[in-house]
Short mmCIF file of C-alpha atoms in Angstrom, two decimals:
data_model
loop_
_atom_site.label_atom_id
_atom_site.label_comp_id
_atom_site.label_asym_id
_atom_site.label_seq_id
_atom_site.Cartn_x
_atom_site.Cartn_y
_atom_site.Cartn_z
CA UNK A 1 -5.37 -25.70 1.46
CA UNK A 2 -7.11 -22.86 2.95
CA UNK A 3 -4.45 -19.62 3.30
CA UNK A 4 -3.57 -18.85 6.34
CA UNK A 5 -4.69 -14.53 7.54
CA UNK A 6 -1.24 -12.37 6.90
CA UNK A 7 0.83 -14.69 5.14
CA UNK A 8 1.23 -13.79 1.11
CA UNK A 9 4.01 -16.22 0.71
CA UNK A 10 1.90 -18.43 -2.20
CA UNK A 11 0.39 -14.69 -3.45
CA UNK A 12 3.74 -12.98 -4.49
CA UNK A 13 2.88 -14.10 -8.09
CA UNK A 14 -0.33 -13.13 -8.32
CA UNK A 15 0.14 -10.13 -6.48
CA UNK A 16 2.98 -9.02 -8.48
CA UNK A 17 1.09 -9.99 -11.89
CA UNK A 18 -2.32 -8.02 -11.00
CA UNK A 19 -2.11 -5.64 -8.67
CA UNK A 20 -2.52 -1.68 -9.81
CA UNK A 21 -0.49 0.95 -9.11
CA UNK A 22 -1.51 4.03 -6.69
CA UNK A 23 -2.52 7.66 -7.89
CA UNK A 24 0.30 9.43 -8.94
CA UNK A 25 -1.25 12.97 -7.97
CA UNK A 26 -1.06 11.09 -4.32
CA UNK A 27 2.62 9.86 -4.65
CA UNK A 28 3.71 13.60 -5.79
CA UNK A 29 1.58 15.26 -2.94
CA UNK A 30 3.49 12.92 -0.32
CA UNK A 31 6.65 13.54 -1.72
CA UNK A 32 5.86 17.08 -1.73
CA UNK A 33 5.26 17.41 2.04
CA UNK A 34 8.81 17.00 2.49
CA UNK A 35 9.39 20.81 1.23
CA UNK A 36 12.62 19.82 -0.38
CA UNK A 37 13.84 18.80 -4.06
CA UNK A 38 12.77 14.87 -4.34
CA UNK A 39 16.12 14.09 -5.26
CA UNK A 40 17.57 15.40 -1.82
CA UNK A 41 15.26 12.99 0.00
CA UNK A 42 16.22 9.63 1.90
CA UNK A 43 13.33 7.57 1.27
CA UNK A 44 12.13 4.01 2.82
CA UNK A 45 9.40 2.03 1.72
CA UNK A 46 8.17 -0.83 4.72
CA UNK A 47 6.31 -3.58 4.27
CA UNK A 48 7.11 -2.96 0.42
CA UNK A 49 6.03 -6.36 -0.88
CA UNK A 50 6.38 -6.67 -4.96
CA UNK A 51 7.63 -2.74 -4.68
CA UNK A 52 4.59 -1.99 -6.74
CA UNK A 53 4.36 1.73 -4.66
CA UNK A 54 8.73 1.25 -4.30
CA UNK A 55 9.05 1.45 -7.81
CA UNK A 56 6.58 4.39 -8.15
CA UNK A 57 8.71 6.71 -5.75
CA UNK A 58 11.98 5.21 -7.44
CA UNK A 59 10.19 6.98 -10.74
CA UNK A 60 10.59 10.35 -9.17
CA UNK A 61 14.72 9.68 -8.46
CA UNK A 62 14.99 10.28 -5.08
CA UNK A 63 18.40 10.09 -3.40
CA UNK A 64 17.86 6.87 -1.87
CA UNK A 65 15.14 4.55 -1.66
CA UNK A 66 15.17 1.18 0.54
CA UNK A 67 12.07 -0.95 0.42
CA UNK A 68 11.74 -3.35 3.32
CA UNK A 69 9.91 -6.46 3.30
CA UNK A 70 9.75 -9.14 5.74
CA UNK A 71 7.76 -12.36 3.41
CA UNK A 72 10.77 -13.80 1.37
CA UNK A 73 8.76 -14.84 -1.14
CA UNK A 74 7.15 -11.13 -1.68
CA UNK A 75 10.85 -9.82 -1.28
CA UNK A 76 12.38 -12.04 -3.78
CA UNK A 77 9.67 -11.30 -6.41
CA UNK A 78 10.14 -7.52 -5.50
CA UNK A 79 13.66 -7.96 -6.19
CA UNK A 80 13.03 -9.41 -9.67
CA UNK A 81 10.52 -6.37 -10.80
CA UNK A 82 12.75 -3.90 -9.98
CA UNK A 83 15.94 -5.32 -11.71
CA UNK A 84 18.07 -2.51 -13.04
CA UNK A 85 16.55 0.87 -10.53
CA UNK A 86 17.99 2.66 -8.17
CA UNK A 87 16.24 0.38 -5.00
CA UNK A 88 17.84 -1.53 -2.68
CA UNK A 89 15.76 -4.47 -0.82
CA UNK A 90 16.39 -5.47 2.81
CA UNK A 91 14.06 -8.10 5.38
CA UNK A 92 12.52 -5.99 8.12
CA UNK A 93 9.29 -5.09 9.17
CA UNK A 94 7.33 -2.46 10.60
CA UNK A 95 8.03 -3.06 14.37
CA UNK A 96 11.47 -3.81 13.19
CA UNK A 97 12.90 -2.05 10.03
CA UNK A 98 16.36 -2.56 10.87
CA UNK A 99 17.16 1.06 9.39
CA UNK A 100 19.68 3.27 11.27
CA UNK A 101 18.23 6.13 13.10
CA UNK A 102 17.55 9.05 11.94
CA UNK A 103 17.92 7.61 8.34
CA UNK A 104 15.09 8.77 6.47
CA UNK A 105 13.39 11.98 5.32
CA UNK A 106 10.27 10.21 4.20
CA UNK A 107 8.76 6.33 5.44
CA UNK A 108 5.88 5.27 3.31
CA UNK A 109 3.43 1.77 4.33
CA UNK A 110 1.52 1.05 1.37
CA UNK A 111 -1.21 -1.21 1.77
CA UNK A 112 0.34 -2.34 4.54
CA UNK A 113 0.49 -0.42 7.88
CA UNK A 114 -2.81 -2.91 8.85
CA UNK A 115 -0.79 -5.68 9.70
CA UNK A 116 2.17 -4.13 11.65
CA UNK A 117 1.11 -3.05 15.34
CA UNK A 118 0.16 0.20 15.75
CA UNK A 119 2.45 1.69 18.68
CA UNK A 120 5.28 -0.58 17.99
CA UNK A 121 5.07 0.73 14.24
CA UNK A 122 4.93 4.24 15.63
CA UNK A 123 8.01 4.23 17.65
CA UNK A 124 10.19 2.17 14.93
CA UNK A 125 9.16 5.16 12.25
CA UNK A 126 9.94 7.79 14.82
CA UNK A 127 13.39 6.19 15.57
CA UNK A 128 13.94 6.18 11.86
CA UNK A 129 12.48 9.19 10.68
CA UNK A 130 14.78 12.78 10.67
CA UNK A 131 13.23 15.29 12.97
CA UNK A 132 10.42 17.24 10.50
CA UNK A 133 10.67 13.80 8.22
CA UNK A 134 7.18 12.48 7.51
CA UNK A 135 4.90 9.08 7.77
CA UNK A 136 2.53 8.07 5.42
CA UNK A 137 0.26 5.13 4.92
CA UNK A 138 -1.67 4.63 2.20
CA UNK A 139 -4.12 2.14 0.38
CA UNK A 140 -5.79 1.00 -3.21
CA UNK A 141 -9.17 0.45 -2.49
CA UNK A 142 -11.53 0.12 -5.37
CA UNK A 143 -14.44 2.63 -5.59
CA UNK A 144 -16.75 -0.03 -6.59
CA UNK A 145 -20.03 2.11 -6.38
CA UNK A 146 -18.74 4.09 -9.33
CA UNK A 147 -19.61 0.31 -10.91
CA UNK A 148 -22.66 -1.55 -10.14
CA UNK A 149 -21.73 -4.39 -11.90
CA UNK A 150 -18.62 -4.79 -9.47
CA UNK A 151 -20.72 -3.94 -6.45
CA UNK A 152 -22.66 -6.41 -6.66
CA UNK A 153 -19.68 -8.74 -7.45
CA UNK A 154 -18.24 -7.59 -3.96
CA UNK A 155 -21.57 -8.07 -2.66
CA UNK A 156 -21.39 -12.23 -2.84
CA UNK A 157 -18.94 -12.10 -0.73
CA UNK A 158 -21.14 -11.40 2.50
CA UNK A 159 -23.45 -13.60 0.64
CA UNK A 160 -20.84 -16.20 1.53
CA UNK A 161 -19.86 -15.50 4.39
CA UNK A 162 -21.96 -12.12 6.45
CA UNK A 163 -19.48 -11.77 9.28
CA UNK A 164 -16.50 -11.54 7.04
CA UNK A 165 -14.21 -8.62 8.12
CA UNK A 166 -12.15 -6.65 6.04
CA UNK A 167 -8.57 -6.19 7.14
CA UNK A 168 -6.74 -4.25 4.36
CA UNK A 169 -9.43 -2.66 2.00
CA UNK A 170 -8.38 0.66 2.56
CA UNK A 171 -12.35 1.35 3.10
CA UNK A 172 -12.66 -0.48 6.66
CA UNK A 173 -10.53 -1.72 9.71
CA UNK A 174 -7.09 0.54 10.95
CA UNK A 175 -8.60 3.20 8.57
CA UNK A 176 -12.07 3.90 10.42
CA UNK A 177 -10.06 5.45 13.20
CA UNK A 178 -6.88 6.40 11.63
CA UNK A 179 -7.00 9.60 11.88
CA UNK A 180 -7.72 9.86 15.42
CA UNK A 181 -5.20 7.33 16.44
CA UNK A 182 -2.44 9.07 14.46
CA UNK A 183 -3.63 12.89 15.99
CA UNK A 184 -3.28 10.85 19.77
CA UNK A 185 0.25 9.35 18.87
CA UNK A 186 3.24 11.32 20.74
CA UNK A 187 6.08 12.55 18.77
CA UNK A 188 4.35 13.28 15.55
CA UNK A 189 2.03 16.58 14.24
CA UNK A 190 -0.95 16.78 13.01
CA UNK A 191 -2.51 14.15 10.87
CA UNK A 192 -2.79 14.79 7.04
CA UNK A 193 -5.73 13.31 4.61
CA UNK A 194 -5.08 12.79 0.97
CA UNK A 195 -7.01 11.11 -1.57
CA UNK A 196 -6.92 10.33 -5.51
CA UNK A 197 -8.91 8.62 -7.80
CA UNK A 198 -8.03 6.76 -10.86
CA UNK A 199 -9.78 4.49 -13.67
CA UNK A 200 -7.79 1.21 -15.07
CA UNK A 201 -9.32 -0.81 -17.53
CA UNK A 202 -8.89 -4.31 -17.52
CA UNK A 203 -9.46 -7.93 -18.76
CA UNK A 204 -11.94 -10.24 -16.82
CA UNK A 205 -9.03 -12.65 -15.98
CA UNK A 206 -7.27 -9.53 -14.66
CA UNK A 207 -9.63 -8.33 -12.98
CA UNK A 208 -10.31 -12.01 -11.34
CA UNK A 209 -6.29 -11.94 -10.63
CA UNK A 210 -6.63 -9.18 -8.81
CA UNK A 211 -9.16 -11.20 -6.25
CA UNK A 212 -6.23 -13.81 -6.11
CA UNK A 213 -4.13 -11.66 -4.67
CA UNK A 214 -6.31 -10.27 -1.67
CA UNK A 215 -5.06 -12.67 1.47
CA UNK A 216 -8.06 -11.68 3.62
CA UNK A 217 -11.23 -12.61 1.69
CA UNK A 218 -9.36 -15.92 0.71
CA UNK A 219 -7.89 -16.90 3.89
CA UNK A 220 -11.84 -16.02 5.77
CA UNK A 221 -13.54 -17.49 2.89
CA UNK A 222 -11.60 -20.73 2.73
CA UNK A 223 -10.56 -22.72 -1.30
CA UNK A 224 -14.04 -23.74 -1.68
CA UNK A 225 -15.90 -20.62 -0.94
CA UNK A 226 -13.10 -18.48 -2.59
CA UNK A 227 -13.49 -20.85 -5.82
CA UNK A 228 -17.37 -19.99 -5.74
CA UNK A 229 -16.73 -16.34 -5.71
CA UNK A 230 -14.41 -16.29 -8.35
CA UNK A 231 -17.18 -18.39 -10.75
CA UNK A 232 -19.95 -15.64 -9.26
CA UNK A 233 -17.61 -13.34 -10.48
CA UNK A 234 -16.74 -14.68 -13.89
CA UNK A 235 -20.42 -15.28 -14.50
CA UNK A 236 -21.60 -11.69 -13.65
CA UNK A 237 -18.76 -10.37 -16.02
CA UNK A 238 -19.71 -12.96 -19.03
CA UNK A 239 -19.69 -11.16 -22.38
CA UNK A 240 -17.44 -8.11 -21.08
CA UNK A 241 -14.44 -7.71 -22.49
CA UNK A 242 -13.00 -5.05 -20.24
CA UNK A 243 -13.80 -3.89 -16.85
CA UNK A 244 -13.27 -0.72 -15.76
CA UNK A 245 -12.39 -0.30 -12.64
CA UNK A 246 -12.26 2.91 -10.38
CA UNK A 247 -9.26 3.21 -7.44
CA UNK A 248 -9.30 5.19 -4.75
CA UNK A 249 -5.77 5.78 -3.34
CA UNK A 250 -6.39 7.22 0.07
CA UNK A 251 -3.20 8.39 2.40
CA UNK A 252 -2.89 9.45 5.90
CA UNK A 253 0.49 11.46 6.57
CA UNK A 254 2.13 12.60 9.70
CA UNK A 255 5.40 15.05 10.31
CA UNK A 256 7.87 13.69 13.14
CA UNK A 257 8.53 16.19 15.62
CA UNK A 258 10.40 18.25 16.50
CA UNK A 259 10.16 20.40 12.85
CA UNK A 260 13.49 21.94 11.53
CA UNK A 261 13.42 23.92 8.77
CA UNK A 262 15.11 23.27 5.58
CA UNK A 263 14.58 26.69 4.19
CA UNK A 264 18.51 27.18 4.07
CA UNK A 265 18.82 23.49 2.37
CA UNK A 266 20.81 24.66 -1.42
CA UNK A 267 21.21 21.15 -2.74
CA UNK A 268 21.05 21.18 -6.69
CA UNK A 269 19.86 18.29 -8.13
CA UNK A 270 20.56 16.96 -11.50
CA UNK A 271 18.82 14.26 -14.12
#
């Protein structure tokens, strides 16, 4: 059955299972921006799906953290990773969070923000976000020239299928004009650029699950194509018994306008 483009509802699993986690040099810089003591902050997480980047911030103990989701099937398996923190889990999505105004001192997209349209998006998070809260979207791409082997992997795919476009990489699509769009949007400051890289090592069948969870190249690829990748794949890696992988967790951050200062902002925070 091929998949169809957007919808992760048979991926949750997978996704869930093998997907890596995002710098956490970038999480603390984001977090950072907001000038105040992390566990003062109001924090929302859209289009959160497992809460793979959720739990990360929920790490750092900020005063509240929602993750929205809008898949069920992503939601529900979110729910179940995060048993026992400090995250609560709503349906919403980026055109339609269905947080209260003014609710939020920081709204992260993580590996998301592609799929959610652009103005519509832009409104919802300035509705949301406190006046001087901040915006950031953010992908996992992997750095796969810091490999050969796994270029070349990536490199069957166009074999398969040349006019095969890339909608969440983090290395292509919303992000080749990201910047620009976000420095044109009303309401907002200055666009931000931060980037971290980080090296995971892991089994071939890991490495192949983390394929399985990529909705674009399956759903333009089709079962049978996808099925030849994935033996390409397996082949190239035969006799390897871990792959290291580089990540390159790239964010784009905006402040909503108009700034107030929290210089006079005392809170003490405890453990």
């Amino acid at each position: 059955m091929t998949l169809a483009q957007g919808d992760f509802t048979t991926l949750a699993e997978s996704y869930s299972r093998y997907r890596e986690g995002y710098s956490p040099a970038v999480r603390d810089a984001i977090l950072g921006l907001c000038a105040r003591p992390v566990c003062s902050l109001d924090v929302a997480d859209v289009g959160a799906g497992t809460g793979i980047w959720s739990r990360m911030l929920a790490a750092r103990l900020p005063a509240s953290l929602t993750a929205v989701e809008p898949n069920d099937a992503m939601r529900e398996q979110g729910i179940e990773d995060s048993y026992g923190l400090r995250i609560t889990w709503r349906a919403g999505s980026g055109e339609r969070t269905g947080l209260d105004d003014a609710s939020a001192d920081l709204l992260t997209m993580a590996s998301s923000f592609h799929w959610v349209e652009f103005d519509a998006g832009l409104r919802e998070f300035r509705r949301v976000l406190r006046p001087g809260g901040w915006f950031a979207a953010l992908w996992n791409p992997r750095d796969v020239e810091a490999n050969p082997l796994l270029a070349e992997i990536e490199g069957e795919i166009r074999r398969l299928k040349p006019d095969l476009r890339r909608v969440s990489s983090g290395r292509s699509g919303v992000t080749a004009t990201l910047t620009a769009r976000l420095a044109a949007e009303p309401g907002y400051g200055p666009p931000l650029y931060l980037e971290g890289r980080h090296v995971v090592r892991q089994t071939v069948e890991h490495y192949l699950g983390v394929w399985r969870s990529a909705n674009d190249v399956q759903a333009q690829l089709g079962p049978e194509a996808f099925a030849k990748f994935l033996d390409h794949a397996r082949e190239a890696l035969a006799g390897h018994d871990v792959v290291e992988t580089t990540y390159l967790t790239r964010a784009w951050a905006v402040r909503r306008l108009p700034y107030n200062s929290f210089q006079n902002d005392r809170r003490v925070c405890w453990p």
